[in-house]
Coordinates of C-alpha atoms in Angstrom, one line a residue:
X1 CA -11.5 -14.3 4.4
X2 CA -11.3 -14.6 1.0
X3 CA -15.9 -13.4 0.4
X4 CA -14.7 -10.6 2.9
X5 CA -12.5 -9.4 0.9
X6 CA -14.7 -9.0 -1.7
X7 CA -17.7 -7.7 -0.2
X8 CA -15.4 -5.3 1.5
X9 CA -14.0 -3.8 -1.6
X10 CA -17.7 -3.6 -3.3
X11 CA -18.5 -1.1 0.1
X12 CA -15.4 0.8 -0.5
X13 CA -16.7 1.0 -4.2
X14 CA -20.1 2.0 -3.2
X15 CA -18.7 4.6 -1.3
X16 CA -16.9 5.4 -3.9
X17 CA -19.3 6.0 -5.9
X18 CA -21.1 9.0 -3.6
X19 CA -18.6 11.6 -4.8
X20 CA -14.9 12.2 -4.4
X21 CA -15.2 15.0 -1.8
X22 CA -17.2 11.9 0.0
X23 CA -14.7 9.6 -0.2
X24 CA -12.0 11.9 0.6
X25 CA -13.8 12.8 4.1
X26 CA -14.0 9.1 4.9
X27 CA -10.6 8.4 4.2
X28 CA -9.3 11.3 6.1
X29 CA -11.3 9.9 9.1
X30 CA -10.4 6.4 8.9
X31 CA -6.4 7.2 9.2
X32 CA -6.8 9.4 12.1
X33 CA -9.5 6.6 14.1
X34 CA -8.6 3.5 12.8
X35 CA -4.8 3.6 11.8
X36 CA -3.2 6.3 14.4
X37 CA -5.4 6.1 17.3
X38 CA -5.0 2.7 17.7
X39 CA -1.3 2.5 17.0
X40 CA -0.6 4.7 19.2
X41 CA -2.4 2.8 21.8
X42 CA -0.8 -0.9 20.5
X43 CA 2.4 1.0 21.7
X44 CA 1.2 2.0 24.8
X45 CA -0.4 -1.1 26.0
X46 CA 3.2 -2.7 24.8
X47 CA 5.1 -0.2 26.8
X48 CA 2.7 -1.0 30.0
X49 CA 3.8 -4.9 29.2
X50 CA 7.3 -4.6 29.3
X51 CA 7.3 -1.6 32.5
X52 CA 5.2 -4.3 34.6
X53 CA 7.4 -6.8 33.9
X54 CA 5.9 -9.5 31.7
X55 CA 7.4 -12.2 29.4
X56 CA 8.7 -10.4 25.6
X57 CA 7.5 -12.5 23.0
X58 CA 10.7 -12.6 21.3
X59 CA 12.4 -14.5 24.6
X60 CA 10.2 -17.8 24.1
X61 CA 12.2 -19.0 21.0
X62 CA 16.0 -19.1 20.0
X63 CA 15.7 -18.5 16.6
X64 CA 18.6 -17.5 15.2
X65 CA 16.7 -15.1 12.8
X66 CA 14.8 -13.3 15.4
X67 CA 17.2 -13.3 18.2
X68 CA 21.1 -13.2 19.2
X69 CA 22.5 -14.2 22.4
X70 CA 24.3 -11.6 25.2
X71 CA 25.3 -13.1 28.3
X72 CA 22.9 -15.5 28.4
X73 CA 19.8 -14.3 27.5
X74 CA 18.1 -13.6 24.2
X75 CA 17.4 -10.0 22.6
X76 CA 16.1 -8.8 19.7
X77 CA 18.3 -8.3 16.3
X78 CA 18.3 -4.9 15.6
X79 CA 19.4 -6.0 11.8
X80 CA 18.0 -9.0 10.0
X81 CA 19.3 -12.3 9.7
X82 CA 20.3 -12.9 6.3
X83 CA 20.9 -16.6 5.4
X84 CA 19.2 -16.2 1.9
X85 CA 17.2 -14.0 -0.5
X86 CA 14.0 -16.1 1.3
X87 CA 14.2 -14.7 4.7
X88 CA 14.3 -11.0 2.6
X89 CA 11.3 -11.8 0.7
X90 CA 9.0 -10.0 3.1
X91 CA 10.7 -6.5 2.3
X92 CA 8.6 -6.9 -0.9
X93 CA 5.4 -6.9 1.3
X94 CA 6.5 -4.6 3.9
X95 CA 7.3 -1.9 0.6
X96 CA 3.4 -2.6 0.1
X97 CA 2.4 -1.0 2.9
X98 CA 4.2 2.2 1.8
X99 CA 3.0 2.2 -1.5
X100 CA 0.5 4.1 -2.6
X101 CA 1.2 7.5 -1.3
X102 CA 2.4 9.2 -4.7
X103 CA -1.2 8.1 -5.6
X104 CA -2.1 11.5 -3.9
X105 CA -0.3 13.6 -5.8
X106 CA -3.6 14.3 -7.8
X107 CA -4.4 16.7 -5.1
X108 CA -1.2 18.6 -4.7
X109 CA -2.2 21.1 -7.1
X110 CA -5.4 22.0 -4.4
X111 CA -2.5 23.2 -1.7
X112 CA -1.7 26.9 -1.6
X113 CA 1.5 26.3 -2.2
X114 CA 2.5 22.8 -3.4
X115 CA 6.6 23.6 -3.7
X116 CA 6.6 23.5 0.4
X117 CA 3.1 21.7 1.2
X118 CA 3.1 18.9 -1.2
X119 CA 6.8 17.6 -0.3
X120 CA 5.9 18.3 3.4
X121 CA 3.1 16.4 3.5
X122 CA 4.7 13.4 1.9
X123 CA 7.5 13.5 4.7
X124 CA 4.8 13.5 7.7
X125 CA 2.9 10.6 5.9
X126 CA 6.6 8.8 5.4
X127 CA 7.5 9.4 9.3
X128 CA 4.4 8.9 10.7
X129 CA 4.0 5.3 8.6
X130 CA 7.3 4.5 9.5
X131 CA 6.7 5.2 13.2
X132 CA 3.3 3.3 13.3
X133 CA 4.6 0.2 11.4
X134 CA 7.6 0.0 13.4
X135 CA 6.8 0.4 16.7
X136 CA 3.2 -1.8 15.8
X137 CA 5.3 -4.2 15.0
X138 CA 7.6 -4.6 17.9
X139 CA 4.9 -4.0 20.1
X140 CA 3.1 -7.3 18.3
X141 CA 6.7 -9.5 18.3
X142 CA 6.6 -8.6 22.2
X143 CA 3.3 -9.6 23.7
X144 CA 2.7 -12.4 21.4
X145 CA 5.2 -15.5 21.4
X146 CA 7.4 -15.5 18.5
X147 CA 5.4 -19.0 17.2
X148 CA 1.7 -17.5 18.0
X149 CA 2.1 -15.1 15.7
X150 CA -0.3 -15.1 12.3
X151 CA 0.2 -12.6 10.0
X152 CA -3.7 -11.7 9.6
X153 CA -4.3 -11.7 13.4
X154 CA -1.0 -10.5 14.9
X155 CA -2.2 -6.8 16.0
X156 CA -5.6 -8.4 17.3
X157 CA -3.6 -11.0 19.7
X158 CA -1.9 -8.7 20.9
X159 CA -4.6 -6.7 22.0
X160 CA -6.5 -9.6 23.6
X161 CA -3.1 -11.0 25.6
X162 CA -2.7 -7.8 26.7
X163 CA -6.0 -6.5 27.8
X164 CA -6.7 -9.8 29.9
X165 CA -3.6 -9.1 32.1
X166 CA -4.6 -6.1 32.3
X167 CA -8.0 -5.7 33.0
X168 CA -9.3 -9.6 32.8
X169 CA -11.2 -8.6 29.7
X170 CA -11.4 -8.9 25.9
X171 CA -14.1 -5.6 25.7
X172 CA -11.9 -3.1 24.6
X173 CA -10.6 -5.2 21.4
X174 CA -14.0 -5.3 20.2
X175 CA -13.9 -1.6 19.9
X176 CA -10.8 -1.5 18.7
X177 CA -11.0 -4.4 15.8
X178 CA -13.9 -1.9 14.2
X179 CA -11.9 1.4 14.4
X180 CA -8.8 -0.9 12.5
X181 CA -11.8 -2.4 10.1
X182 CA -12.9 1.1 9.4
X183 CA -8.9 2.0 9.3
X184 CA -8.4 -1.0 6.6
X185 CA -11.2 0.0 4.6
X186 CA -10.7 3.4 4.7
X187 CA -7.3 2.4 3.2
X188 CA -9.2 0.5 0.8
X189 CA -10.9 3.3 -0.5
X190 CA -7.9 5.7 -0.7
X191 CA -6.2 3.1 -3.4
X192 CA -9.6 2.7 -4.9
X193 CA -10.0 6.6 -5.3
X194 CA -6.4 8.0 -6.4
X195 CA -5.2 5.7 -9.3
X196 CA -8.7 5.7 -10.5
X197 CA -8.7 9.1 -11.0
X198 CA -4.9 8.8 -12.6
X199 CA -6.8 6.3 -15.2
X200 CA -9.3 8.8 -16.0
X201 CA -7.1 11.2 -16.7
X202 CA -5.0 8.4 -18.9
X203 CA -8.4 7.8 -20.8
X204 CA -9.4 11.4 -21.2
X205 CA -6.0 12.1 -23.3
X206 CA -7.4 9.8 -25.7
X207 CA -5.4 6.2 -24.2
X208 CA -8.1 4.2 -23.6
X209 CA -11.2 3.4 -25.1
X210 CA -14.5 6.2 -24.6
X211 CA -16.1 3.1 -22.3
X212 CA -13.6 4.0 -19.6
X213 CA -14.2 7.8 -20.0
X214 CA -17.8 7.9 -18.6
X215 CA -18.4 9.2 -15.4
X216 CA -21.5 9.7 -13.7
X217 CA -22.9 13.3 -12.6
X218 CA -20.7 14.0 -9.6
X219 CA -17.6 13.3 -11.6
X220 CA -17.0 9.8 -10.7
X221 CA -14.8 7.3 -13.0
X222 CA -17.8 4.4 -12.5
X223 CA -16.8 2.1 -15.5
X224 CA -13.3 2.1 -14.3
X225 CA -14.4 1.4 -10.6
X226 CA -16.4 -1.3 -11.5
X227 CA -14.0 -3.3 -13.9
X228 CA -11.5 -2.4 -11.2
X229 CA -13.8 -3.9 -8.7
X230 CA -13.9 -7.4 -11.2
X231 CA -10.5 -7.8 -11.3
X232 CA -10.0 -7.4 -7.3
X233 CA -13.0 -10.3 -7.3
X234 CA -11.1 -12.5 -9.2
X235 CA -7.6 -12.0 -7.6
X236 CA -9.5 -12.2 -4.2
X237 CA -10.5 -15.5 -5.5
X238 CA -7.1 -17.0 -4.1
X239 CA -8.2 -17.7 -0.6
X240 CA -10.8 -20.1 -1.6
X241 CA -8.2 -22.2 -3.1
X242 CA -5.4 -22.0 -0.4
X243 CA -5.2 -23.9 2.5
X244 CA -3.4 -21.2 4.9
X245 CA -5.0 -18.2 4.9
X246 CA -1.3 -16.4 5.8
X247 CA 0.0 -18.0 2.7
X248 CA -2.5 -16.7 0.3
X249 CA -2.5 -13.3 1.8
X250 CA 1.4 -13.0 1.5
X251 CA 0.5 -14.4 -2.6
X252 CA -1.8 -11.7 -3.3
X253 CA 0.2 -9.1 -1.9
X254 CA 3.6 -10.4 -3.8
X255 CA 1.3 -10.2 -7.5
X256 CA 0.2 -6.8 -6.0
X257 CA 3.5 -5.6 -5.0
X258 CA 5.3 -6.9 -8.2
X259 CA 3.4 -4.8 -10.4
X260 CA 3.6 -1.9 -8.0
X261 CA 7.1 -2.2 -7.9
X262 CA 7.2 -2.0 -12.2
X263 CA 5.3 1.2 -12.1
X264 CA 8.2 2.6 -9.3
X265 CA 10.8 1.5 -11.9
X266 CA 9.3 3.2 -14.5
X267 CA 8.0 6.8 -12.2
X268 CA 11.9 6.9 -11.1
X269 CA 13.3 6.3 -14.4
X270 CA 11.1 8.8 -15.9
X271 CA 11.7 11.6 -13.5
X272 CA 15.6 11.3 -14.6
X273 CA 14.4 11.7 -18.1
X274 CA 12.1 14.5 -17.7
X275 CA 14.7 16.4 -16.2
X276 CA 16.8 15.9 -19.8
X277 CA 13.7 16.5 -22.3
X278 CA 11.6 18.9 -20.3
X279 CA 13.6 21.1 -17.7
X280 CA 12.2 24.4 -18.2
X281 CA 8.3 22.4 -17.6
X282 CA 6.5 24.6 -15.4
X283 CA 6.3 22.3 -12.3
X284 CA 4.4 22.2 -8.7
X285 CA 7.3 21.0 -6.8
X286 CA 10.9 19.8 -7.8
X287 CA 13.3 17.9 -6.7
X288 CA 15.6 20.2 -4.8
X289 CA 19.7 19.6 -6.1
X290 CA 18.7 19.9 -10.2
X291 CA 19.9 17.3 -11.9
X292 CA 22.3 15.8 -9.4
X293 CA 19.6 15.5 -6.9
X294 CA 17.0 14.6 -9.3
X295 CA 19.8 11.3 -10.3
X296 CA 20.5 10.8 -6.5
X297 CA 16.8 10.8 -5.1
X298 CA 15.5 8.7 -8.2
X299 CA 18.4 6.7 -8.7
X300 CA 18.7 5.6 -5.0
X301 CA 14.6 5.2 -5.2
X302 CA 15.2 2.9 -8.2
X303 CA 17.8 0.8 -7.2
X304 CA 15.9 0.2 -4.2
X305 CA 12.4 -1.1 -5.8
X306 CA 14.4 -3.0 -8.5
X307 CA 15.9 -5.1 -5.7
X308 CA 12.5 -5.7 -4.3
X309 CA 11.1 -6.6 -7.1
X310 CA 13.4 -9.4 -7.5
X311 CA 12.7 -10.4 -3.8
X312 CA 8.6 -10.6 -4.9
X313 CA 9.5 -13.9 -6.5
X314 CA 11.2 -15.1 -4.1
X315 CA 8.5 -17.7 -1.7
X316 CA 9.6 -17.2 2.3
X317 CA 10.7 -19.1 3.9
X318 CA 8.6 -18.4 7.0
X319 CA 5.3 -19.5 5.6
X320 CA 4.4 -23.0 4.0
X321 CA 3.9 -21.5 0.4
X322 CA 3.6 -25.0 -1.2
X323 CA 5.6 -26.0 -4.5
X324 CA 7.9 -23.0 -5.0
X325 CA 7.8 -23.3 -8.6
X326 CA 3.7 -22.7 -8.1
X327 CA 4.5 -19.3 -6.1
X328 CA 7.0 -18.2 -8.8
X329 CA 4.5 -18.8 -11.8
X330 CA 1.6 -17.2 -10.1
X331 CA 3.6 -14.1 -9.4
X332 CA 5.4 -14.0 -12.5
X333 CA 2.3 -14.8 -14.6
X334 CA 0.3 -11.7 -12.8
X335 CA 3.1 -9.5 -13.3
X336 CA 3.1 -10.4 -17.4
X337 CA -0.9 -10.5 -17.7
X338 CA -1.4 -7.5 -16.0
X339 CA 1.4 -5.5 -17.4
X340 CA 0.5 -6.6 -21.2
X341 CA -2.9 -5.3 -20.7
X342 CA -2.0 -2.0 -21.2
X343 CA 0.6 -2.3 -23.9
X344 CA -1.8 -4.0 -25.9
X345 CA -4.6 -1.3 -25.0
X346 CA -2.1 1.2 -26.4
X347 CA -1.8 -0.7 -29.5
X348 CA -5.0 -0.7 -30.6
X349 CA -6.0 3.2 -29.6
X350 CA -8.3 5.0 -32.1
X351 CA -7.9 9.0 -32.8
X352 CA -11.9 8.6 -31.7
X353 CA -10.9 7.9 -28.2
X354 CA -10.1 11.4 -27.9
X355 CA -13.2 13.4 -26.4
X356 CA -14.0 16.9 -26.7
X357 CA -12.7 19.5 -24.2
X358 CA -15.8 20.2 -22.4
X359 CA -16.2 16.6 -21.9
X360 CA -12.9 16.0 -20.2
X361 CA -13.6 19.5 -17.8
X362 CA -16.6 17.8 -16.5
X363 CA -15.0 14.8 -15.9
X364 CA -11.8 16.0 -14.4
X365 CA -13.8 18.6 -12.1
X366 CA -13.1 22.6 -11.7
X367 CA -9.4 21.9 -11.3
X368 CA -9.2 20.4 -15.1
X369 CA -4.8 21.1 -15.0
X370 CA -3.6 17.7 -15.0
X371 CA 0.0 18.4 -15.3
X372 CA 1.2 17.3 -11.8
X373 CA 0.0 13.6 -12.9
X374 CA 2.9 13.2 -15.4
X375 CA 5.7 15.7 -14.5
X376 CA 8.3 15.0 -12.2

């Protein structure tokens, strides 16, 4: 798991380094085979389960946490079980599969008309994610029995349990495990792609040092990829030192989430403020409400993530993390390294960082108006 990882993230790099137009095709293409198709056939295969009459995996345990008892038989909660702040510490993770989606906002400005397009879009992706995820999930808790599930495997035993009642073979998961492999990576390439390019506009205002400026001559940010591609490497490292592979996947995503989650903090909290300092900023899109709606939207948004982000120190109690104390350390001491990094970058900026005009148009492509990265 853990040398798949990495290999997988120097192919997304690779691709990445073809052009952005590139990479934006192959993304594009990987959500619509590899995410919705076969979502939307994970729910059908699960709706075919339950009309023909099989077991749900959720009736094979009496968990209080997953199901309640009526009249003698168990269903599903429709709200969680809350004994403690460790059965909530997969909303951290869950979040994770959300995040990322503001990342595109370095292309609203491409739209015709991002006041209606941009915030439209954003609402699709939201529903459509939410719709996927949910019903993915629920379609996974009811072929597979509540203790066969594995976090890493779930949607692929599924498949298999399902498909060999079905047809009394495994051939169709074959073809289905490379459309979500394409679909992952795809993914993969989307976060390596849009907060790159957010970097490079960073280091093009004069931020970060000239080495992280350089592109190559289709405009992409290849230092950045590459040390980006480094750090991934050695956070990736993690599964060749863990014993469950569950475990160490639910680690890497809590020191991914947790600084996520700080950047949310500070987007939200910054929109409020932008609204005070700059309100008569030209802007793509607003808020709709002024400054009432700007306060509810981002203040609701803020609260949220802040209680997440407590939750991402939190080990769950539904996989055998180890020594909590371990957990909390590696999380926390993520969170600090990687959010001193830039603090510390900022301290020690040079007026020479700051390149000439034509140098940040070439890098920054056609469209060189950067303003939707950093108003609100």
């Amino acid at each position: 798991m853990g040398v798949f990882a990495i290999v997988a993230f120097w192919l997304c790099t690779a691709v990445a380094f073809v052009s952005n137009q590139f990479a934006l095709k192959v993304t594009r293409a990987g959500f619509l085979l590899g995410t919705a198709l076969p979502g939307i056939i994970l729910v059908a295969v699960f709706i075919w389960w339950i009309s023909t009459g099989h077991s749900i995996g959720w009736e094979h345990t009496t968990d209080a946490s997953v199901t309640v008892d009526h009249d003698g038989h168990d269903s599903p909660r429709f709200f969680p079980y809350i004994a403690g702040l460790s059965g909530l510490s997969f909303l951290a993770g869950i979040l994770l599969n959300f995040a990322g989606v503001e990342s595109q906002g370095v292309h609203s400005t491409e739209l015709k008309n991002p006041a209606k397009g941009y915030p439209a879009a954003i609402m699709i992706a939201a529903a459509v994610a939410f719709g996927i995820f949910t019903l993915g999930a629920l379609a996974v808790a009811g072929i597979v029995a509540y203790d066969k599930i594995d976090l890493n495997t779930g949607v692929f035993d599924a498949f298999s349990i399902a498909f060999t009642e079905m047809i009394h073979s495994t051939w169709p998961v074959r073809i289905l495990s490379a459309l979500i492999a394409y679909g992952a990576l795809a993914g993969v390439l989307a976060w390596i792609m849009g907060p790159s390019r957010g970097v490079l506009a960073t280091a093009h205002d004069g931020m970060l040092p000239p080495v992280l400026q350089k592109v190559n001559d289709r405009g992409v940010q290849v230092n950045i990829l590459i040390i980006q591609g480094v750090i991934v490497t050695g956070l990736s490292s993690i599964y060749l030192f863990m014993d469950d592979v569950s475990s160490a996947f639910f680690l890497i995503s809590a020191m991914a989430v947790s600084l996520y989650l700080i950047i949310y903090m500070f987007m939200y909290a910054a929109a409020i403020r932008l609204r005070y300092t700059q309100p008569d900023l030209p802007r793509a899109f607003k808020i709709p409400g002024g400054t009432v709606g700007m306060w509810l939207f981002a203040g609701i948004g803020f609260l949220a993530v802040a209680f997440a982000f407590v939750l991402a120190f939190v080990p769950p109690s539904q996989l055998p993390i180890g020594s909590p104390a371990t957990y909390i350390a590696l999380v926390a001491g993520g969170a600090i390294v990687f959010s001193a990094v830039p603090l510390i970058i900022e301290r020690m900026k040079k007026p020479s960082w700051v390149p000439p005009d034509e140098v940040k148009a070439k890098a920054l492509g056609p469209s060189a108006d950067r303003s939707h990265l950093t108003n609100a």
